[in-house]
């Protein structure tokens, strides 16, 4: 079981604000880092799967960066909207196994 | 079909009951997973099936018994559960560790 930490645990922002949060994970035997978005009463939805150090991925207003040497990833949301309110989970996959260990998540609430 | 379907959505069972949770996907994904999620905690891996064979069992008590009858179906048989087993049980599937998981919406289990 990997030690995966996400910060902050929760975040309240105003509509239109840009925000970011962090996922820290062990850098040894790194294979991939997943980000998921989980809205209340819905299924977790895959956002990104990142594998390369220095990788940056973007999906609309959401982007993520990856540093595998120091073991962290940032998720950025530009111009937050109320519909972005959700819990954002990161999950590293080490050793290419079929096993993700989820962090505790960052709960984002965007106020109109 | 790009979904993972879980049934039932809600289940209340007594400690002496036997029940089963079902999960189905028709995306041709080769790996299927059971996760358990307690309130305000991240999802915790229980079992992984790869090519219909159990590949990971995260020291789950024997009162939980997984079964993979074919490549599209994954069951979780429950017997003699305890109230502390009450949780959201999530099923997921994936084609490859390089791709994100597709999650079902979960079964909310209450043990009374």
GROMACS .gro file of C-alpha atoms in nm:
model
  224
    1UNK     CA    1   0.000   0.000   0.000
    2UNK     CA    2   0.146   0.335  -0.107
    3UNK     CA    3   0.142   0.650   0.103
    4UNK     CA    4  -0.052   0.900  -0.109
    5UNK     CA    5  -0.130   1.244   0.027
    6UNK     CA    6  -0.350   1.511  -0.121
    7UNK     CA    7  -0.374   1.868  -0.007
    8UNK     CA    8  -0.573   2.058   0.080
    9UNK     CA    9  -0.846   1.821   0.203
   10UNK     CA   10  -1.110   2.075   0.108
   11UNK     CA   11  -1.123   2.402  -0.075
   12UNK     CA   12  -1.391   2.668  -0.115
   13UNK     CA   13  -1.351   2.912  -0.405
   14UNK     CA   14  -1.566   3.168  -0.580
   15UNK     CA   15  -1.688   3.119  -0.934
   16UNK     CA   16  -1.422   3.245  -1.172
   17UNK     CA   17  -1.129   3.181  -0.938
   18UNK     CA   18  -0.844   2.963  -1.054
   19UNK     CA   19  -0.725   2.699  -0.813
   20UNK     CA   20  -0.481   2.415  -0.776
   21UNK     CA   21  -0.415   2.124  -0.548
   22UNK     CA   22  -0.141   1.873  -0.485
   23UNK     CA   23  -0.091   1.498  -0.487
   24UNK     CA   24   0.225   1.352  -0.327
   25UNK     CA   25   0.330   0.992  -0.376
   26UNK     CA   26   0.638   0.769  -0.346
   27UNK     CA   27   0.869   0.828  -0.642
   28UNK     CA   28   1.024   0.480  -0.636
   29UNK     CA   29   0.902   0.227  -0.894
   30UNK     CA   30   0.670   0.486  -1.042
   31UNK     CA   31   0.462   0.373  -1.341
   32UNK     CA   32   0.164   0.606  -1.378
   33UNK     CA   33  -0.043   0.865  -1.195
   34UNK     CA   34  -0.419   0.883  -1.238
   35UNK     CA   35  -0.651   1.175  -1.159
   36UNK     CA   36  -1.023   1.123  -1.107
   37UNK     CA   37  -1.314   1.358  -1.056
   38UNK     CA   38  -1.593   1.230  -0.830
   39UNK     CA   39  -1.919   1.418  -0.811
   40UNK     CA   40  -2.161   1.333  -0.534
   41UNK     CA   41  -2.394   1.042  -0.623
   42UNK     CA   42  -2.204   0.973  -0.946
   43UNK     CA   43  -1.921   0.742  -1.053
   44UNK     CA   44  -1.559   0.857  -1.030
   45UNK     CA   45  -1.459   0.982  -1.375
   46UNK     CA   46  -1.109   0.946  -1.513
   47UNK     CA   47  -0.948   1.282  -1.596
   48UNK     CA   48  -0.587   1.202  -1.676
   49UNK     CA   49  -0.336   0.919  -1.677
   50UNK     CA   50   0.018   1.055  -1.669
   51UNK     CA   51   0.336   0.856  -1.706
   52UNK     CA   52   0.628   1.079  -1.806
   53UNK     CA   53   0.824   1.311  -1.581
   54UNK     CA   54   0.746   1.669  -1.679
   55UNK     CA   55   0.427   1.562  -1.852
   56UNK     CA   56   0.146   1.814  -1.870
   57UNK     CA   57  -0.207   1.722  -1.973
   58UNK     CA   58  -0.509   1.942  -2.036
   59UNK     CA   59  -0.881   1.883  -2.063
   60UNK     CA   60  -1.078   2.202  -2.110
   61UNK     CA   61  -1.013   2.426  -1.810
   62UNK     CA   62  -0.843   2.148  -1.612
   63UNK     CA   63  -0.475   2.066  -1.646
   64UNK     CA   64  -0.224   1.858  -1.455
   65UNK     CA   65   0.153   1.836  -1.425
   66UNK     CA   66   0.372   1.552  -1.308
   67UNK     CA   67   0.710   1.534  -1.134
   68UNK     CA   68   0.806   1.170  -1.093
   69UNK     CA   69   1.153   1.241  -0.951
   70UNK     CA   70   1.017   1.421  -0.646
   71UNK     CA   71   0.684   1.241  -0.639
   72UNK     CA   72   0.415   1.502  -0.688
   73UNK     CA   73   0.148   1.613  -0.928
   74UNK     CA   74  -0.053   1.935  -0.943
   75UNK     CA   75  -0.407   1.968  -1.073
   76UNK     CA   76  -0.510   2.316  -1.192
   77UNK     CA   77  -0.858   2.446  -1.263
   78UNK     CA   78  -0.880   2.775  -1.449
   79UNK     CA   79  -1.188   2.993  -1.397
   80UNK     CA   80  -1.371   2.754  -1.162
   81UNK     CA   81  -1.741   2.697  -1.226
   82UNK     CA   82  -2.004   2.558  -0.984
   83UNK     CA   83  -2.015   2.240  -1.192
   84UNK     CA   84  -1.648   2.182  -1.105
   85UNK     CA   85  -1.756   2.113  -0.747
   86UNK     CA   86  -1.647   1.756  -0.677
   87UNK     CA   87  -1.385   1.550  -0.500
   88UNK     CA   88  -1.064   1.518  -0.698
   89UNK     CA   89  -0.874   1.196  -0.634
   90UNK     CA   90  -0.524   1.106  -0.739
   91UNK     CA   91  -0.400   0.749  -0.757
   92UNK     CA   92  -0.046   0.636  -0.838
   93UNK     CA   93   0.016   0.303  -1.003
   94UNK     CA   94   0.359   0.160  -0.920
   95UNK     CA   95   0.525  -0.135  -1.089
   96UNK     CA   96   0.272  -0.138  -1.375
   97UNK     CA   97   0.045  -0.356  -1.169
   98UNK     CA   98  -0.331  -0.352  -1.183
   99UNK     CA   99  -0.354  -0.167  -0.858
  100UNK     CA  100  -0.428   0.196  -0.782
  101UNK     CA  101  -0.392   0.341  -0.434
  102UNK     CA  102  -0.612   0.645  -0.393
  103UNK     CA  103  -0.526   0.955  -0.199
  104UNK     CA  104  -0.779   1.102   0.039
  105UNK     CA  105  -0.898   1.348  -0.221
  106UNK     CA  106  -0.946   1.723  -0.235
  107UNK     CA  107  -1.307   1.829  -0.200
  108UNK     CA  108  -1.364   2.141  -0.412
  109UNK     CA  109  -1.670   2.360  -0.365
  110UNK     CA  110  -1.723   2.646  -0.609
  111UNK     CA  111  -1.968   2.913  -0.497
  112UNK     CA  112  -2.168   3.100  -0.761
  113UNK     CA  113  -2.153   0.062  -2.427
  114UNK     CA  114  -1.899   0.257  -2.222
  115UNK     CA  115  -2.038   0.198  -1.876
  116UNK     CA  116  -1.988  -0.021  -1.576
  117UNK     CA  117  -2.324  -0.123  -1.433
  118UNK     CA  118  -2.363  -0.217  -1.069
  119UNK     CA  119  -2.669  -0.370  -0.906
  120UNK     CA  120  -2.832  -0.318  -0.671
  121UNK     CA  121  -2.776   0.053  -0.605
  122UNK     CA  122  -2.877   0.013  -0.242
  123UNK     CA  123  -2.881  -0.294  -0.019
  124UNK     CA  124  -2.977  -0.341   0.343
  125UNK     CA  125  -2.894  -0.680   0.491
  126UNK     CA  126  -2.888  -0.850   0.827
  127UNK     CA  127  -2.576  -1.006   0.973
  128UNK     CA  128  -2.701  -1.357   0.899
  129UNK     CA  129  -2.805  -1.288   0.540
  130UNK     CA  130  -2.634  -1.396   0.220
  131UNK     CA  131  -2.644  -1.149  -0.066
  132UNK     CA  132  -2.450  -1.073  -0.383
  133UNK     CA  133  -2.338  -0.755  -0.553
  134UNK     CA  134  -2.316  -0.761  -0.931
  135UNK     CA  135  -2.100  -0.568  -1.175
  136UNK     CA  136  -2.113  -0.581  -1.554
  137UNK     CA  137  -1.915  -0.420  -1.837
  138UNK     CA  138  -1.920  -0.478  -2.211
  139UNK     CA  139  -1.616  -0.274  -2.309
  140UNK     CA  140  -1.387  -0.576  -2.342
  141UNK     CA  141  -1.182  -0.461  -2.045
  142UNK     CA  142  -0.951  -0.735  -1.921
  143UNK     CA  143  -0.924  -0.624  -1.560
  144UNK     CA  144  -1.202  -0.572  -1.306
  145UNK     CA  145  -1.184  -0.444  -0.952
  146UNK     CA  146  -1.377  -0.420  -0.628
  147UNK     CA  147  -1.317  -0.117  -0.406
  148UNK     CA  148  -1.470  -0.034  -0.069
  149UNK     CA  149  -1.527   0.328   0.029
  150UNK     CA  150  -1.623   0.445   0.377
  151UNK     CA  151  -1.747   0.795   0.437
  152UNK     CA  152  -1.478   1.066   0.400
  153UNK     CA  153  -1.214   0.804   0.317
  154UNK     CA  154  -1.056   0.717  -0.019
  155UNK     CA  155  -1.164   0.402  -0.203
  156UNK     CA  156  -0.969   0.099  -0.077
  157UNK     CA  157  -0.884  -0.187  -0.310
  158UNK     CA  158  -1.034  -0.524  -0.220
  159UNK     CA  159  -0.986  -0.752  -0.521
  160UNK     CA  160  -0.845  -0.745  -0.872
  161UNK     CA  161  -0.938  -0.987  -1.150
  162UNK     CA  162  -0.720  -1.002  -1.457
  163UNK     CA  163  -0.832  -1.218  -1.749
  164UNK     CA  164  -1.100  -1.367  -1.523
  165UNK     CA  165  -0.846  -1.482  -1.265
  166UNK     CA  166  -0.808  -1.338  -0.917
  167UNK     CA  167  -0.473  -1.159  -0.919
  168UNK     CA  168  -0.490  -0.945  -0.606
  169UNK     CA  169  -0.670  -1.002  -0.276
  170UNK     CA  170  -0.591  -0.722  -0.034
  171UNK     CA  171  -0.629  -0.938   0.279
  172UNK     CA  172  -1.005  -0.913   0.264
  173UNK     CA  173  -1.200  -1.121   0.522
  174UNK     CA  174  -1.352  -1.442   0.388
  175UNK     CA  175  -1.703  -1.313   0.449
  176UNK     CA  176  -1.644  -1.133   0.117
  177UNK     CA  177  -1.612  -1.377  -0.171
  178UNK     CA  178  -1.548  -1.251  -0.524
  179UNK     CA  179  -1.641  -1.438  -0.839
  180UNK     CA  180  -1.574  -1.367  -1.206
  181UNK     CA  181  -1.803  -1.596  -1.412
  182UNK     CA  182  -1.687  -1.446  -1.742
  183UNK     CA  183  -1.498  -1.150  -1.882
  184UNK     CA  184  -1.799  -0.920  -1.853
  185UNK     CA  185  -1.925  -1.004  -1.506
  186UNK     CA  186  -1.790  -0.964  -1.156
  187UNK     CA  187  -1.979  -1.063  -0.844
  188UNK     CA  188  -1.913  -1.005  -0.477
  189UNK     CA  189  -2.082  -1.259  -0.250
  190UNK     CA  190  -2.154  -1.144   0.101
  191UNK     CA  191  -2.215  -1.364   0.403
  192UNK     CA  192  -2.220  -1.301   0.777
  193UNK     CA  193  -2.121  -0.937   0.743
  194UNK     CA  194  -2.072  -0.700   1.032
  195UNK     CA  195  -2.218  -0.351   1.074
  196UNK     CA  196  -1.871  -0.205   1.014
  197UNK     CA  197  -1.884  -0.352   0.662
  198UNK     CA  198  -2.144  -0.090   0.575
  199UNK     CA  199  -1.991   0.116   0.295
  200UNK     CA  200  -2.010   0.208  -0.071
  201UNK     CA  201  -1.881  -0.080  -0.283
  202UNK     CA  202  -1.742   0.034  -0.616
  203UNK     CA  203  -1.668  -0.183  -0.916
  204UNK     CA  204  -1.430  -0.067  -1.188
  205UNK     CA  205  -1.276  -0.203  -1.505
  206UNK     CA  206  -0.977  -0.114  -1.719
  207UNK     CA  207  -0.823  -0.226  -2.042
  208UNK     CA  208  -0.466  -0.158  -1.944
  209UNK     CA  209  -0.271   0.008  -1.659
  210UNK     CA  210  -0.197   0.294  -1.904
  211UNK     CA  211  -0.565   0.380  -1.923
  212UNK     CA  212  -0.798   0.513  -1.660
  213UNK     CA  213  -1.048   0.298  -1.481
  214UNK     CA  214  -1.415   0.312  -1.564
  215UNK     CA  215  -1.613   0.303  -1.241
  216UNK     CA  216  -1.968   0.197  -1.171
  217UNK     CA  217  -2.187   0.417  -0.955
  218UNK     CA  218  -2.154   0.178  -0.663
  219UNK     CA  219  -2.375  -0.022  -0.427
  220UNK     CA  220  -2.453   0.148  -0.097
  221UNK     CA  221  -2.452  -0.139   0.154
  222UNK     CA  222  -2.596  -0.115   0.504
  223UNK     CA  223  -2.552  -0.407   0.743
  224UNK     CA  224  -2.796  -0.409   1.032
   0.00000   0.00000   0.00000
